[in-house]
Amino acid sequence: MDECDRILENLDMRRDVQEIFRATPHEKQVMMFSATLSKEIRPVCKKFCQDPMEIYVDDDTKLTLHGLQQYYIKLAEAEKNRKLNDLLDVLEFNQVVIFVSKVSNMLFML
């Protein structure tokens, strides 16, 4: 979850995240990202994780993994879900991270 602090500070969005967690298997990998994680929201984030680990990055050049391939495609909003499904069908991957701007944009994936 990118910008986890902003998402979990908003009570409506926090409820949405709780619903997603209830609808998914108990055993799962959870990753939360934030450049501005406050002391107040840190315990809330940890409640969503089993054995949480914090990683601090002190150098922007360390933010991209060596060998990582990233893609960007500019699409109209109505085309995005279909294109994502098409890509997931044809690309070979072990893990994938998909960033969305709103919870409603990812509900079709559940």
mmCIF file of C-alpha atoms in Angstrom:
data_model
loop_
_atom_site.group_PDB
_atom_site.id
_atom_site.type_symbol
_atom_site.label_atom_id
_atom_site.label_comp_id
_atom_site.label_asym_id
_atom_site.label_seq_id
_atom_site.Cartn_x
_atom_site.Cartn_y
_atom_site.Cartn_z
ATOM 1 C CA MET A 1 0.000 0.000 0.000
ATOM 2 C CA ASP A 2 1.645 3.214 -1.150
ATOM 3 C CA GLU A 3 1.148 6.336 0.977
ATOM 4 C CA CYS A 4 -0.125 4.081 3.779
ATOM 5 C CA ASP A 5 -0.060 6.926 6.281
ATOM 6 C CA ARG A 6 -2.459 9.049 4.230
ATOM 7 C CA ILE A 7 -4.730 6.093 3.523
ATOM 8 C CA LEU A 8 -4.943 4.872 7.121
ATOM 9 C CA GLU A 9 -5.349 8.367 8.602
ATOM 10 C CA ASN A 10 -8.628 8.654 6.692
ATOM 11 C CA LEU A 11 -11.191 6.607 8.661
ATOM 12 C CA ASP A 12 -13.331 5.779 5.613
ATOM 13 C CA MET A 13 -10.313 4.517 3.722
ATOM 14 C CA ARG A 14 -9.116 2.614 6.793
ATOM 15 C CA ARG A 15 -12.472 0.802 6.884
ATOM 16 C CA ASP A 16 -12.067 -0.053 3.194
ATOM 17 C CA VAL A 17 -8.609 -1.481 3.881
ATOM 18 C CA GLN A 18 -10.019 -3.511 6.787
ATOM 19 C CA GLU A 19 -12.675 -4.937 4.454
ATOM 20 C CA ILE A 20 -10.015 -5.908 1.929
ATOM 21 C CA PHE A 21 -7.993 -7.607 4.664
ATOM 22 C CA ARG A 22 -11.066 -9.542 5.828
ATOM 23 C CA ALA A 23 -11.832 -10.636 2.245
ATOM 24 C CA THR A 24 -8.311 -11.939 1.569
ATOM 25 C CA PRO A 25 -6.504 -14.965 3.041
ATOM 26 C CA HIS A 26 -5.165 -14.504 6.570
ATOM 27 C CA GLU A 27 -1.663 -15.528 5.479
ATOM 28 C CA LYS A 28 -0.466 -12.809 3.092
ATOM 29 C CA GLN A 29 2.483 -10.574 2.434
ATOM 30 C CA VAL A 30 1.724 -6.960 3.306
ATOM 31 C CA MET A 31 3.923 -4.071 2.204
ATOM 32 C CA MET A 32 3.264 -0.491 3.208
ATOM 33 C CA PHE A 33 5.180 2.469 1.849
ATOM 34 C CA SER A 34 5.446 6.046 3.055
ATOM 35 C CA ALA A 35 7.985 8.820 2.957
ATOM 36 C CA THR A 36 6.222 10.598 5.836
ATOM 37 C CA LEU A 37 5.146 7.968 8.380
ATOM 38 C CA SER A 38 4.296 9.749 11.639
ATOM 39 C CA LYS A 39 4.689 8.310 15.152
ATOM 40 C CA GLU A 40 0.904 8.429 15.563
ATOM 41 C CA ILE A 41 -0.011 6.335 12.509
ATOM 42 C CA ARG A 42 2.898 3.850 12.763
ATOM 43 C CA PRO A 43 1.076 1.574 15.306
ATOM 44 C CA VAL A 44 -2.038 1.557 13.088
ATOM 45 C CA CYS A 45 0.050 0.378 10.131
ATOM 46 C CA LYS A 46 1.657 -2.347 12.234
ATOM 47 C CA LYS A 47 -1.759 -3.766 13.181
ATOM 48 C CA PHE A 48 -2.196 -4.839 9.557
ATOM 49 C CA CYS A 49 1.112 -6.730 9.523
ATOM 50 C CA GLN A 50 2.443 -9.955 10.997
ATOM 51 C CA ASP A 51 6.030 -9.598 12.203
ATOM 52 C CA PRO A 52 6.377 -6.066 10.766
ATOM 53 C CA MET A 53 9.777 -4.828 9.667
ATOM 54 C CA GLU A 54 10.680 -1.215 8.996
ATOM 55 C CA ILE A 55 13.198 -0.347 6.305
ATOM 56 C CA TYR A 56 14.644 3.128 6.045
ATOM 57 C CA VAL A 57 16.132 4.282 2.741
ATOM 58 C CA ASP A 58 18.726 7.020 3.087
ATOM 59 C CA ASP A 59 19.663 7.315 -0.586
ATOM 60 C CA ASP A 60 17.198 7.739 -3.482
ATOM 61 C CA THR A 61 19.409 5.630 -5.753
ATOM 62 C CA LYS A 62 18.585 2.619 -3.544
ATOM 63 C CA LEU A 63 14.852 2.890 -4.276
ATOM 64 C CA THR A 64 14.911 0.840 -7.492
ATOM 65 C CA LEU A 65 16.000 -2.782 -7.444
ATOM 66 C CA HIS A 66 18.736 -3.779 -9.853
ATOM 67 C CA GLY A 67 17.157 -5.679 -12.736
ATOM 68 C CA LEU A 68 13.625 -4.497 -11.918
ATOM 69 C CA GLN A 69 11.511 -3.788 -14.970
ATOM 70 C CA GLN A 70 8.912 -1.049 -14.695
ATOM 71 C CA TYR A 71 6.330 -0.147 -17.309
ATOM 72 C CA TYR A 72 4.104 2.848 -17.923
ATOM 73 C CA ILE A 73 1.231 3.005 -20.394
ATOM 74 C CA LYS A 74 -0.934 6.111 -20.782
ATOM 75 C CA LEU A 75 -4.571 5.030 -21.196
ATOM 76 C CA ALA A 76 -8.040 6.474 -20.925
ATOM 77 C CA GLU A 77 -9.669 5.599 -17.593
ATOM 78 C CA ALA A 78 -12.183 3.248 -19.239
ATOM 79 C CA GLU A 79 -9.373 1.187 -20.827
ATOM 80 C CA LYS A 80 -7.233 0.606 -17.734
ATOM 81 C CA ASN A 81 -8.876 -2.486 -16.190
ATOM 82 C CA ARG A 82 -9.045 -4.357 -19.497
ATOM 83 C CA LYS A 83 -5.427 -3.528 -20.334
ATOM 84 C CA LEU A 84 -4.233 -4.579 -16.878
ATOM 85 C CA ASN A 85 -6.003 -7.926 -17.222
ATOM 86 C CA ASP A 86 -4.518 -8.393 -20.700
ATOM 87 C CA LEU A 87 -1.007 -7.697 -19.394
ATOM 88 C CA LEU A 88 -1.398 -10.019 -16.412
ATOM 89 C CA ASP A 89 -2.496 -12.772 -18.806
ATOM 90 C CA VAL A 90 0.541 -12.499 -21.109
ATOM 91 C CA LEU A 91 3.446 -11.402 -18.872
ATOM 92 C CA GLU A 92 5.398 -13.954 -16.863
ATOM 93 C CA PHE A 93 6.092 -12.890 -13.281
ATOM 94 C CA ASN A 94 6.664 -14.288 -9.794
ATOM 95 C CA GLN A 95 5.367 -11.224 -8.023
ATOM 96 C CA VAL A 96 3.704 -8.056 -9.167
ATOM 97 C CA VAL A 97 2.930 -4.756 -7.437
ATOM 98 C CA ILE A 98 0.035 -2.705 -8.780
ATOM 99 C CA PHE A 99 -0.463 0.857 -7.557
ATOM 100 C CA VAL A 100 -3.934 2.420 -7.657
ATOM 101 C CA SER A 101 -5.074 5.880 -6.636
ATOM 102 C CA LYS A 102 -8.424 4.814 -5.135
ATOM 103 C CA VAL A 103 -9.660 1.673 -3.390
ATOM 104 C CA SER A 104 -12.531 1.460 -5.876
ATOM 105 C CA ASN A 105 -9.973 1.099 -8.687
ATOM 106 C CA MET A 106 -8.737 -2.197 -7.304
ATOM 107 C CA LEU A 107 -11.943 -3.820 -6.086
ATOM 108 C CA PHE A 108 -12.398 -5.577 -9.433
ATOM 109 C CA MET A 109 -9.238 -7.582 -8.645
ATOM 110 C CA LEU A 110 -10.698 -9.259 -5.555
#
